[in-house]
Short mmCIF file of C-alpha atoms in Angstrom, two decimals:
data_model
loop_
_atom_site.label_atom_id
_atom_site.label_comp_id
_atom_site.label_asym_id
_atom_site.label_seq_id
_atom_site.Cartn_x
_atom_site.Cartn_y
_atom_site.Cartn_z
CA MET A 331 14.30 69.66 -45.30
CA SER A 332 15.04 66.91 -42.82
CA SER A 333 15.76 63.32 -43.85
CA VAL A 334 13.44 60.49 -42.82
CA VAL A 335 16.48 58.84 -41.24
CA ASP A 336 16.84 61.65 -38.89
CA ALA A 337 13.18 61.27 -37.66
CA PRO A 338 12.81 60.02 -34.10
CA TRP A 339 10.27 57.41 -34.84
CA PHE A 340 12.40 55.80 -37.74
CA TYR A 341 14.75 53.49 -35.69
CA TRP A 342 11.85 52.42 -33.42
CA ALA A 343 9.80 51.44 -36.51
CA ILE A 344 12.93 49.57 -37.81
CA ALA A 345 13.46 47.81 -34.59
CA VAL A 346 9.86 46.74 -34.25
CA ALA A 347 9.61 45.67 -37.98
CA VAL A 348 12.74 43.54 -37.62
CA GLY A 349 12.72 42.48 -33.99
CA PHE A 350 8.95 41.35 -33.92
CA PRO A 351 9.26 38.63 -36.73
CA VAL A 352 12.65 37.52 -35.49
CA GLY A 353 11.39 37.17 -32.01
CA LEU A 354 8.31 35.29 -33.09
CA VAL A 355 10.53 32.77 -34.98
CA LEU A 356 12.95 32.21 -32.01
CA LEU A 357 10.07 31.80 -29.61
CA THR A 358 8.14 29.44 -31.89
CA GLU A 359 11.27 27.19 -32.04
CA LEU A 360 11.81 27.41 -28.32
CA HIS A 361 8.15 26.48 -27.59
CA ASN A 362 8.27 23.53 -29.99
CA ALA A 363 11.30 22.27 -28.36
CA LEU A 364 9.65 22.60 -24.84
CA LEU A 365 6.66 20.85 -25.93
CA ARG A 366 8.71 17.82 -27.27
CA ARG A 367 10.35 17.64 -23.71
CA ASN A 368 6.99 18.03 -21.95
CA SER A 369 8.46 20.87 -20.10
CA ALA A 370 6.43 23.02 -17.79
CA LEU A 371 8.05 26.06 -19.19
CA ALA A 372 6.22 25.58 -22.54
CA ARG A 373 3.09 27.55 -21.17
CA PRO A 374 5.02 30.66 -20.21
CA VAL A 375 6.89 30.73 -23.48
CA HIS A 376 3.55 30.38 -25.29
CA LEU A 377 2.26 33.43 -23.45
CA VAL A 378 5.34 35.54 -24.40
CA ARG A 379 5.16 34.52 -28.09
CA ASN A 380 1.35 34.91 -28.51
CA TYR A 381 0.65 37.91 -26.17
CA ILE A 382 3.54 39.65 -24.64
CA LEU A 383 5.53 40.21 -27.82
CA PRO A 384 2.71 41.39 -30.03
CA LEU A 385 1.34 43.72 -27.25
CA GLY A 386 4.90 45.06 -26.46
CA ALA A 387 5.45 45.71 -30.22
CA LEU A 388 2.18 47.48 -30.52
CA LEU A 389 2.86 49.58 -27.38
CA LEU A 390 6.18 50.58 -28.92
CA LEU A 391 4.64 51.62 -32.13
CA LEU A 392 2.00 53.68 -30.33
CA VAL A 393 4.26 55.57 -28.00
CA GLN A 394 7.53 55.70 -29.95
CA ALA A 395 6.94 55.32 -33.57
CA ILE A 396 3.54 57.11 -33.87
CA GLN A 397 4.41 59.12 -30.67
CA ILE A 398 0.94 59.08 -29.21
CA SER A 399 0.85 60.33 -25.63
CA GLY A 400 1.06 57.93 -22.95
CA GLU A 401 -2.10 59.43 -21.34
CA ALA A 402 -4.18 58.73 -24.16
CA THR A 403 -6.89 56.25 -23.50
CA PRO A 404 -5.89 53.74 -26.36
CA VAL A 405 -2.35 53.59 -24.93
CA ARG A 406 -3.59 53.15 -21.45
CA ILE A 407 -5.86 50.21 -22.54
CA VAL A 408 -2.95 48.59 -24.55
CA ALA A 409 -0.54 49.12 -21.44
CA THR A 410 -3.16 47.78 -18.95
CA VAL A 411 -3.74 44.53 -21.12
CA PHE A 412 0.00 44.27 -21.56
CA GLY A 413 0.33 44.58 -17.72
CA PHE A 414 -2.22 41.82 -17.17
CA VAL A 415 -0.53 39.53 -19.43
CA VAL A 416 2.73 40.07 -17.85
CA LEU A 417 1.10 39.36 -14.40
CA VAL A 418 -0.20 36.17 -15.84
CA LEU A 419 3.25 35.33 -17.14
CA LEU A 420 4.81 35.93 -13.70
CA LEU A 421 2.30 33.63 -12.09
CA SER A 422 2.64 30.90 -14.66
CA GLY A 423 6.50 31.14 -14.70
CA LEU A 424 6.59 31.07 -10.88
CA SER A 425 4.52 27.97 -10.66
CA ALA A 426 6.42 26.25 -13.50
CA THR A 427 9.92 27.03 -12.24
CA MET A 428 9.33 26.69 -8.47
CA PHE A 429 6.67 23.98 -7.95
CA GLN A 430 5.74 22.04 -11.05
CA THR A 431 9.39 20.99 -11.53
CA ALA A 432 10.15 20.40 -7.89
CA PRO A 433 11.53 17.01 -6.97
CA ASP A 434 9.31 14.69 -4.75
CA GLY A 435 9.94 15.12 -1.10
CA SER A 436 11.35 18.66 -1.46
CA TRP A 437 10.04 21.62 0.63
CA ARG A 438 8.66 23.14 -2.63
CA ARG A 439 6.30 19.91 -3.07
CA ARG A 440 5.35 20.12 0.57
CA ILE A 441 4.08 23.73 0.42
CA PRO A 442 0.14 23.60 1.07
CA SER A 443 -1.80 24.82 -1.81
CA ILE A 444 -3.44 27.59 0.40
CA PHE A 445 0.02 29.33 0.77
CA LEU A 446 0.32 29.33 -3.07
CA ASP A 447 -3.24 30.99 -3.22
CA VAL A 448 -2.17 33.59 -0.82
CA ALA A 449 0.90 34.38 -2.65
CA ARG A 450 -0.85 34.53 -5.89
CA PHE A 451 -3.49 36.92 -4.40
CA ALA A 452 -0.71 39.06 -3.02
CA LEU A 453 1.11 39.30 -6.44
CA ILE A 454 -2.11 40.13 -8.32
CA ALA A 455 -2.92 42.78 -5.67
CA VAL A 456 0.33 44.44 -6.00
CA GLY A 457 0.35 44.22 -9.79
CA VAL A 458 -3.05 45.55 -10.16
CA GLY A 459 -2.01 48.46 -7.76
CA ILE A 460 1.17 49.15 -9.81
CA MET A 461 -0.95 49.47 -13.05
CA LEU A 462 -3.68 51.65 -11.56
CA ALA A 463 -0.86 53.93 -10.08
CA TYR A 464 1.50 54.19 -13.12
CA ILE A 465 -0.95 53.83 -16.04
CA TRP A 466 -4.15 55.39 -14.82
CA GLY A 467 -2.68 57.72 -12.22
CA ALA A 468 -4.85 56.41 -9.38
CA ASN A 469 -3.97 56.98 -5.76
CA VAL A 470 -3.74 53.53 -4.37
CA GLY A 471 -1.96 54.37 -1.12
CA GLY A 472 -5.23 55.03 0.66
CA LEU A 473 -6.69 51.76 -0.67
CA PHE A 474 -3.73 49.72 0.73
CA THR A 475 -3.89 51.47 4.07
CA ALA A 476 -7.64 50.65 4.51
CA LEU A 477 -6.85 47.05 3.57
CA GLY A 478 -4.10 46.92 6.12
CA VAL A 479 -6.24 48.33 8.91
CA THR A 480 -9.03 45.90 7.96
CA SER A 481 -6.65 42.99 8.09
CA ILE A 482 -5.22 44.01 11.50
CA VAL A 483 -8.79 44.26 12.83
CA LEU A 484 -9.76 40.85 11.43
CA GLY A 485 -6.70 39.28 12.68
CA LEU A 486 -7.31 40.44 16.27
CA THR A 487 -10.94 39.53 16.01
CA LEU A 488 -10.29 35.91 14.61
CA GLN A 489 -6.89 35.28 16.28
CA ASN A 490 -7.94 31.96 17.88
CA SER A 491 -9.45 30.58 14.60
CA VAL A 492 -6.50 31.90 12.42
CA GLY A 493 -4.07 30.40 14.95
CA GLN A 494 -5.70 27.07 14.49
CA ILE A 495 -5.52 27.33 10.67
CA ILE A 496 -1.96 28.49 10.73
CA SER A 497 -0.97 25.49 13.05
CA GLY A 498 -2.79 23.12 10.60
CA LEU A 499 -1.01 24.76 7.65
CA LEU A 500 2.34 24.08 9.45
CA VAL A 501 1.38 20.41 9.72
CA LEU A 502 0.71 20.35 6.03
CA PHE A 503 3.88 21.90 5.17
CA GLU A 504 5.93 19.55 7.31
CA GLN A 505 3.97 16.57 5.97
CA PRO A 506 4.58 14.05 8.72
CA PHE A 507 2.09 11.69 6.84
CA GLN A 508 0.67 11.25 3.44
CA LEU A 509 -2.49 9.85 1.77
CA GLY A 510 -2.58 6.15 2.60
CA ASP A 511 -0.38 6.31 5.72
CA TRP A 512 -1.63 4.54 8.88
CA ILE A 513 -1.42 6.80 11.93
CA GLU A 514 -2.32 6.44 15.64
CA THR A 515 -3.44 9.55 17.45
CA PRO A 516 -4.60 9.83 21.15
CA SER A 517 -8.19 9.25 20.07
CA ALA A 518 -8.07 7.04 17.02
CA ARG A 519 -6.03 4.74 14.74
CA GLY A 520 -6.58 4.28 11.07
CA ARG A 521 -5.60 5.31 7.50
CA VAL A 522 -5.37 8.71 6.27
CA VAL A 523 -7.78 9.21 3.40
CA GLU A 524 -7.81 12.91 2.91
CA VAL A 525 -5.86 16.03 4.06
CA ASN A 526 -6.84 19.58 3.55
CA TRP A 527 -6.02 22.91 5.05
CA ARG A 528 -8.44 22.50 7.93
CA ALA A 529 -8.58 18.85 8.90
CA THR A 530 -7.26 15.23 8.40
CA HIS A 531 -9.79 12.53 7.47
CA ILE A 532 -8.92 9.28 9.05
CA ASP A 533 -10.62 5.98 8.22
CA THR A 534 -10.88 4.02 11.46
CA GLY A 535 -12.63 0.98 10.07
CA GLY A 536 -15.78 1.80 12.07
CA GLY A 537 -16.18 5.22 10.50
CA LEU A 538 -14.49 8.36 9.25
CA LEU A 539 -12.78 10.49 11.86
CA ILE A 540 -12.43 14.27 11.12
CA MET A 541 -9.62 15.68 13.09
CA PRO A 542 -8.60 19.28 12.94
CA ASN A 543 -5.01 19.76 11.78
CA SER A 544 -4.47 22.08 14.86
CA VAL A 545 -5.21 19.13 17.17
CA LEU A 546 -2.63 17.08 15.38
CA ALA A 547 -0.16 19.93 15.57
CA ALA A 548 -0.44 20.20 19.40
CA ALA A 549 -0.38 16.35 19.99
CA SER A 550 2.00 13.52 19.35
CA PHE A 551 1.05 10.65 17.08
CA THR A 552 2.50 7.52 15.63
CA ASN A 553 2.99 7.00 11.81
CA TYR A 554 3.23 3.28 11.22
CA SER A 555 3.94 3.74 7.43
CA ARG A 556 7.22 5.41 7.90
CA PRO A 557 9.97 4.58 7.23
CA PRO A 558 8.34 2.19 4.65
CA GLY A 559 8.97 -1.45 4.87
CA THR A 560 9.49 -1.61 8.67
CA HIS A 561 6.20 -2.19 10.06
CA SER A 562 5.71 -5.31 12.32
CA LEU A 563 2.83 -6.67 14.20
CA GLY A 564 3.50 -7.70 17.88
CA VAL A 565 1.32 -10.53 19.33
CA THR A 566 1.70 -11.87 22.94
CA THR A 567 0.58 -15.47 23.77
CA THR A 568 0.55 -17.34 27.06
CA PHE A 569 1.64 -20.97 27.51
CA ALA A 570 1.98 -23.36 30.37
CA VAL A 571 5.10 -23.26 32.67
CA ASP A 572 5.99 -26.85 31.70
CA ASP A 573 6.11 -26.13 28.00
CA PRO A 574 9.69 -26.10 26.78
CA PRO A 575 10.54 -22.46 25.56
CA ASP A 576 12.44 -23.55 22.51
CA ASP A 577 9.55 -25.77 21.28
CA VAL A 578 7.10 -22.97 21.80
CA ILE A 579 9.26 -20.46 20.02
CA ALA A 580 9.65 -22.95 17.06
CA MET A 581 6.07 -23.45 16.75
CA LEU A 582 5.18 -19.78 16.96
CA ASN A 583 7.56 -18.84 14.17
CA ARG A 584 6.45 -21.80 12.03
CA ALA A 585 2.84 -20.46 12.31
CA ALA A 586 3.80 -16.84 11.60
CA ALA A 587 5.99 -17.75 8.78
CA MET A 588 3.03 -19.20 6.70
CA LEU A 589 0.78 -15.97 7.04
CA PRO A 590 -0.29 -14.68 3.68
CA GLN A 591 0.19 -11.05 5.01
CA LEU A 592 3.90 -11.54 5.81
CA ARG A 593 6.21 -9.18 4.15
CA PRO A 594 8.20 -10.75 1.25
CA GLY A 595 11.69 -11.52 2.27
CA ALA A 596 10.98 -11.02 5.96
CA THR A 597 11.31 -13.50 8.86
CA PRO A 598 9.08 -13.52 12.13
CA SER A 599 10.76 -13.81 15.35
CA SER A 600 9.42 -14.90 18.74
CA VAL A 601 11.07 -14.39 22.26
CA HIS A 602 10.35 -15.73 25.78
CA ALA A 603 8.90 -12.45 27.44
CA GLY A 604 9.15 -13.99 30.87
CA GLY A 605 6.73 -15.87 32.95
CA LEU A 606 4.24 -17.54 30.86
CA GLN A 607 4.30 -15.02 28.01
CA TYR A 608 5.91 -15.01 24.58
CA SER A 609 6.10 -12.20 22.25
CA THR A 610 6.08 -12.59 18.34
CA ALA A 611 7.02 -9.96 15.97
CA VAL A 612 5.52 -10.45 12.37
CA PRO A 613 6.75 -8.11 9.53
CA LEU A 614 3.84 -7.12 7.53
CA ARG A 615 3.61 -5.37 4.29
CA THR A 616 1.17 -2.72 5.56
CA PRO A 617 -0.64 -1.81 8.83
CA ALA A 618 -3.85 -2.49 7.03
CA ASP A 619 -2.97 -6.23 7.61
CA ASP A 620 -2.71 -6.06 11.20
CA PHE A 621 -6.19 -7.26 12.10
CA ALA A 622 -6.31 -10.03 9.57
CA ALA A 623 -2.89 -11.29 10.34
CA LYS A 624 -3.39 -11.22 14.07
CA SER A 625 -6.66 -13.03 13.85
CA MET A 626 -5.34 -15.68 11.48
CA PHE A 627 -2.10 -16.19 13.44
CA LEU A 628 -3.79 -16.79 16.87
CA ARG A 629 -6.42 -19.14 15.14
CA TRP A 630 -3.36 -21.11 13.56
CA VAL A 631 -1.33 -21.00 16.89
CA TRP A 632 -4.47 -22.62 18.58
CA TYR A 633 -4.43 -25.68 16.17
CA ALA A 634 -0.62 -25.84 16.17
CA SER A 635 -0.11 -25.82 19.68
CA ARG A 636 -2.30 -28.74 20.24
CA ARG A 637 -0.57 -30.71 17.47
CA ALA A 638 2.71 -29.99 19.14
CA GLY A 639 1.57 -31.02 22.53
CA LEU A 640 1.82 -27.50 23.98
CA HIS A 641 -0.74 -25.78 26.22
CA LEU A 642 -1.75 -22.45 24.87
CA ASP A 643 -3.42 -20.47 27.61
CA GLU A 644 -2.41 -23.37 29.91
CA ALA A 645 -5.32 -25.37 28.50
CA ASP A 646 -5.18 -29.06 27.99
CA ASP A 647 -6.21 -30.65 24.56
CA GLU A 648 -8.98 -33.33 25.24
CA PHE A 649 -9.95 -33.83 21.55
CA GLU A 650 -8.07 -37.12 20.93
CA THR A 651 -10.08 -39.60 22.89
CA PRO A 652 -10.33 -43.52 22.42
CA GLU A 653 -13.86 -43.16 21.06
CA ARG A 654 -12.79 -40.60 18.40
CA LEU A 655 -9.96 -42.69 17.37
CA ARG A 656 -12.03 -45.78 16.88
CA ALA A 657 -14.64 -43.74 14.87
CA SER A 658 -11.80 -42.21 12.72
CA LEU A 659 -10.31 -45.64 12.05
CA ARG A 660 -13.58 -46.92 11.01
CA ILE A 661 -13.73 -43.98 8.43
CA VAL A 662 -10.31 -44.71 6.84
CA ALA A 663 -10.57 -48.61 7.17
CA PRO A 664 -11.85 -49.05 3.52
CA THR A 665 -9.02 -47.02 2.14
CA LEU A 666 -6.44 -48.96 4.23
CA ARG A 667 -8.27 -52.27 3.85
CA LEU A 668 -8.42 -52.73 7.60
CA SER A 669 -10.19 -55.39 9.35
CA GLN A 670 -11.55 -55.04 12.94
CA ASP A 671 -8.48 -56.69 14.33
CA ASP A 672 -6.21 -54.42 12.44
CA GLN A 673 -8.22 -51.28 13.64
CA GLN A 674 -7.74 -52.53 17.23
CA ALA A 675 -3.97 -53.13 16.69
CA LEU A 676 -3.44 -49.76 15.14
CA LEU A 677 -5.34 -47.88 17.82
CA PRO A 678 -2.27 -46.97 20.03
CA ARG A 679 -0.17 -46.27 16.83
CA VAL A 680 -2.24 -43.46 15.22
CA ARG A 681 -2.81 -40.00 16.30
CA LEU A 682 -5.82 -37.76 15.58
CA THR A 683 -5.11 -33.93 14.94
CA ARG A 684 -6.87 -30.84 13.57
CA TYR A 685 -5.85 -27.99 11.24
CA GLY A 686 -7.57 -24.63 10.86
CA ALA A 687 -9.08 -23.22 7.82
CA ASP A 688 -6.25 -21.92 5.28
CA GLU A 689 -3.62 -23.71 7.39
CA TYR A 690 -1.10 -25.77 5.31
CA LEU A 691 -0.96 -29.52 5.90
CA GLN A 692 1.95 -29.95 3.35
CA TYR A 693 4.13 -27.86 1.41
CA SER A 694 5.49 -28.21 -2.15
CA GLY A 695 8.92 -29.81 -2.20
CA GLN A 696 8.42 -31.22 1.48
CA VAL A 697 9.44 -34.85 2.09
CA PRO A 698 6.56 -36.05 4.19
CA LYS A 699 7.32 -38.25 7.41
CA ARG A 700 3.83 -39.70 7.71
CA MET A 701 0.71 -40.20 5.84
CA MET A 702 -2.67 -38.21 6.81
CA PHE A 703 -5.97 -39.65 6.24
CA ILE A 704 -8.80 -37.07 6.19
CA VAL A 705 -11.58 -37.83 8.71
CA ASN A 706 -13.64 -34.60 8.37
CA GLY A 707 -13.37 -31.53 6.28
CA LYS A 708 -12.01 -30.63 2.88
CA VAL A 709 -8.24 -30.15 1.62
CA ARG A 710 -7.21 -28.34 -1.55
CA LEU A 711 -4.18 -29.46 -3.30
CA ALA A 712 -2.51 -26.59 -5.26
CA ALA A 713 0.55 -26.09 -7.32
CA THR A 714 2.87 -22.85 -7.25
CA ASP A 715 3.21 -20.84 -10.46
CA ASN A 716 6.23 -18.93 -11.53
CA ALA A 717 4.93 -15.76 -9.80
CA GLY A 718 4.40 -17.54 -6.49
CA GLY A 719 0.53 -17.73 -6.73
CA LEU A 720 -1.40 -20.98 -6.24
CA ILE A 721 -3.08 -23.06 -8.96
CA PRO A 722 -5.84 -25.35 -7.70
CA VAL A 723 -5.25 -29.04 -8.67
CA ARG A 724 -7.98 -30.90 -6.93
CA THR A 725 -10.02 -31.17 -3.65
CA LEU A 726 -9.71 -34.11 -1.18
CA GLU A 727 -12.53 -35.01 1.08
CA LYS A 728 -13.20 -37.51 3.85
CA GLY A 729 -11.56 -40.89 3.43
CA GLU A 730 -8.73 -39.68 1.02
CA PHE A 731 -5.19 -39.17 2.05
CA LEU A 732 -2.01 -37.00 1.79
CA GLY A 733 1.73 -37.80 2.13
CA GLN A 734 1.75 -40.95 -0.01
CA THR A 735 5.39 -40.43 -0.95
CA THR A 736 6.36 -41.06 2.69
CA LEU A 737 7.24 -44.56 1.52
CA THR A 738 9.38 -43.55 -1.37
CA LEU A 739 11.07 -40.49 0.44
CA GLU A 740 10.18 -38.18 -2.45
CA ALA A 741 9.06 -34.58 -2.28
CA VAL A 742 5.51 -33.95 -2.82
CA THR A 743 4.77 -31.91 -5.91
CA ALA A 744 1.69 -30.01 -4.70
CA ALA A 745 1.00 -27.99 -1.39
CA ALA A 746 -2.12 -28.83 0.59
CA TYR A 747 -4.20 -26.44 2.51
CA ALA A 748 -7.41 -26.81 4.69
CA LEU A 749 -10.47 -25.21 3.24
CA GLU A 750 -12.16 -25.51 6.59
CA GLU A 751 -11.45 -27.08 9.88
CA VAL A 752 -9.87 -30.45 8.99
CA THR A 753 -9.36 -33.57 11.19
CA VAL A 754 -6.78 -36.08 9.97
CA LEU A 755 -5.61 -39.34 11.30
CA GLN A 756 -1.77 -39.53 11.14
CA LEU A 757 0.17 -42.80 10.58
CA ASP A 758 3.94 -42.58 10.81
CA ARG A 759 6.18 -44.26 8.04
CA GLU A 760 6.74 -47.30 10.07
CA VAL A 761 3.07 -47.98 10.48
CA ILE A 762 2.58 -47.63 6.73
CA GLU A 763 5.54 -49.89 5.85
CA ASP A 764 4.02 -52.67 8.21
CA LEU A 765 0.66 -52.29 6.53
CA VAL A 766 1.94 -52.46 2.91
CA ALA A 767 4.21 -55.50 3.85
CA ARG A 768 0.99 -57.35 4.95
CA LYS A 769 -1.19 -55.89 2.23
CA PRO A 770 0.71 -55.59 -1.08
CA LEU A 771 -2.26 -54.16 -2.88
CA LEU A 772 -1.90 -50.92 -0.78
CA LEU A 773 1.40 -50.21 -2.20
CA GLN A 774 -0.07 -50.50 -5.74
CA GLU A 775 -2.83 -48.18 -4.82
CA PHE A 776 -0.40 -45.55 -3.33
CA GLY A 777 1.78 -45.79 -6.43
CA ARG A 778 -1.42 -45.18 -8.60
CA ALA A 779 -2.26 -42.23 -6.40
CA ILE A 780 1.03 -40.77 -6.76
CA ASP A 781 0.80 -41.03 -10.74
CA GLU A 782 -2.59 -39.68 -10.84
CA ARG A 783 -1.84 -36.55 -8.74
CA ARG A 784 1.19 -35.86 -10.79
CA ALA A 785 -0.92 -36.05 -13.89
CA SER A 786 -3.49 -33.61 -12.34
CA LEU A 787 -0.65 -31.28 -11.51
CA ARG A 788 0.55 -31.27 -15.12
CA ARG A 789 -2.94 -30.65 -16.38
CA ALA A 790 -3.53 -27.75 -13.96
CA LEU A 791 -0.20 -26.15 -14.83
CA ALA A 792 -0.77 -26.59 -18.64
CA ALA A 793 -4.32 -25.11 -18.17
CA ALA A 794 -2.71 -21.99 -16.32
CA GLY A 795 -0.16 -21.50 -19.19
CA GLU A 796 2.89 -22.44 -16.82
#
C-alpha cells in the first residue's frame, strides 16, 4: 500500500497550504508600505494580493492537487479569470512604472494619451487572443489575419485623414507648447487653452481659434512663453530731430520702469533706432500683459515727453498758455496767500504740467525738488507695505499740494499717483523759499501738513497691520 507522501498531489497541496498564507502576509506588508509612501505601485500589489495569488492557488489545487483535467470547464473558467486579472495587472503595472512615476519634462510625460490607449488596446487584443488559443483551443489566426487585412484597407482609404492625425500626434509628443503658453502662428496670436489629439484651441482675445495640429506640424510658429522669464515687449516711438537722443532715452526708460506689468528685477532699455525712431524693450512677466503694457506706456510717454520738453511724433505742446497759467494761479492763490501782484510776479516763475491716470507724481523715499499744486484732477497718496503693495492713505484734490518737504530736503514718506488726468502747477524750491520768507505763516502751514500726512500714514499702516 503506497504512502500519502508518495502521492503526486501531496507536495502541491503542501506548497499551496504554506505558500499562500505566507504570500498574503508578505504582500500585505508590502502594500501597506507602498501606501504610506503614496507609491503608484500600491495598486498593482493590491491586485496581486487580492486576485492573482488566490486565483493562482486555486488553479494549482484544481490541476495539480485534485488533478482535474485542464480541458474541464471549471478549470478553463478559473484560468480565464486568472488570465484577465494578469492582463489588468500588466496594464496597471506598465502605467505605474512607465508613466505615473515619470519626471516632468521627460519623454514618458510627453507621450499623448491616444498612444497609450492604442498600446492598451493592442495588449488587450494579444492577451485575449492568447487566452482563447491556449485555454479554449480556439483558432485565432484567421481572426488576426482578417483584422490585419481590414486595417490595411482602412489605412489606404483614410490615408490623408490618418496622416493628419499622425502629424498632429507628433506635435503632441514633442510638446513645443503647453497649456497657458502664448504662441503666434501665421494666422493668429493668443494663449493656448486646450490641446487634444486633433486640434489646438487658441484664445486670441477676440474669440477661440480651433487650429488642427496637422497645420501646426506643417508650419512654423513662435512660442513667446519659452524659455520662461525672457519675454520682452518692443515699442517704437518717434521724436523730433532736434530732441537730444540721451534725453529721449532717459525719459523712455523712466516711463517704462514704472509700468506695473514690468517683470520683477528686470530693467527696460531704449535705443536710438536711427532717424527719428527709438525702440524700447520692456521685460514683462507674461505675454498676456503686452496690450495693457503697451497702451499704458504710450499714454505715459505722451505726458512725460511734454513735461520734458520733447516732441513725441514731432508735435509741439501748446498746453501751457498765459491764460491757463493765470487761471491756475487763481486756483492756488488761497493756499499760498497770493495777492494779485504776487500772482503777476509769479507768472514767469511757475510751470503748468499734466500727468496721466495711474502715473506717479512722486515716489516714496524721494527728495522733491519742487512743490506741485493740484489745479485739476485727483491724486492718491499711498504707502508701500512689506510685500510691495500699495496702502491708500488719502486723496488730494484741487487746491492741495505735494512735495512740501522740498524746503526741509527730507524724503517723502508716501508715494503719489494720479487717479485721472491731473494738471499741476509746479514751483521750484527757490520760489517757495522766497514766498515763505515773505509770508512766515506759509512755513507753519507746510510744517503742519507734513505732520498731518505722517500721522495719516501711520494710521493707514496700523490699519493694514504693517
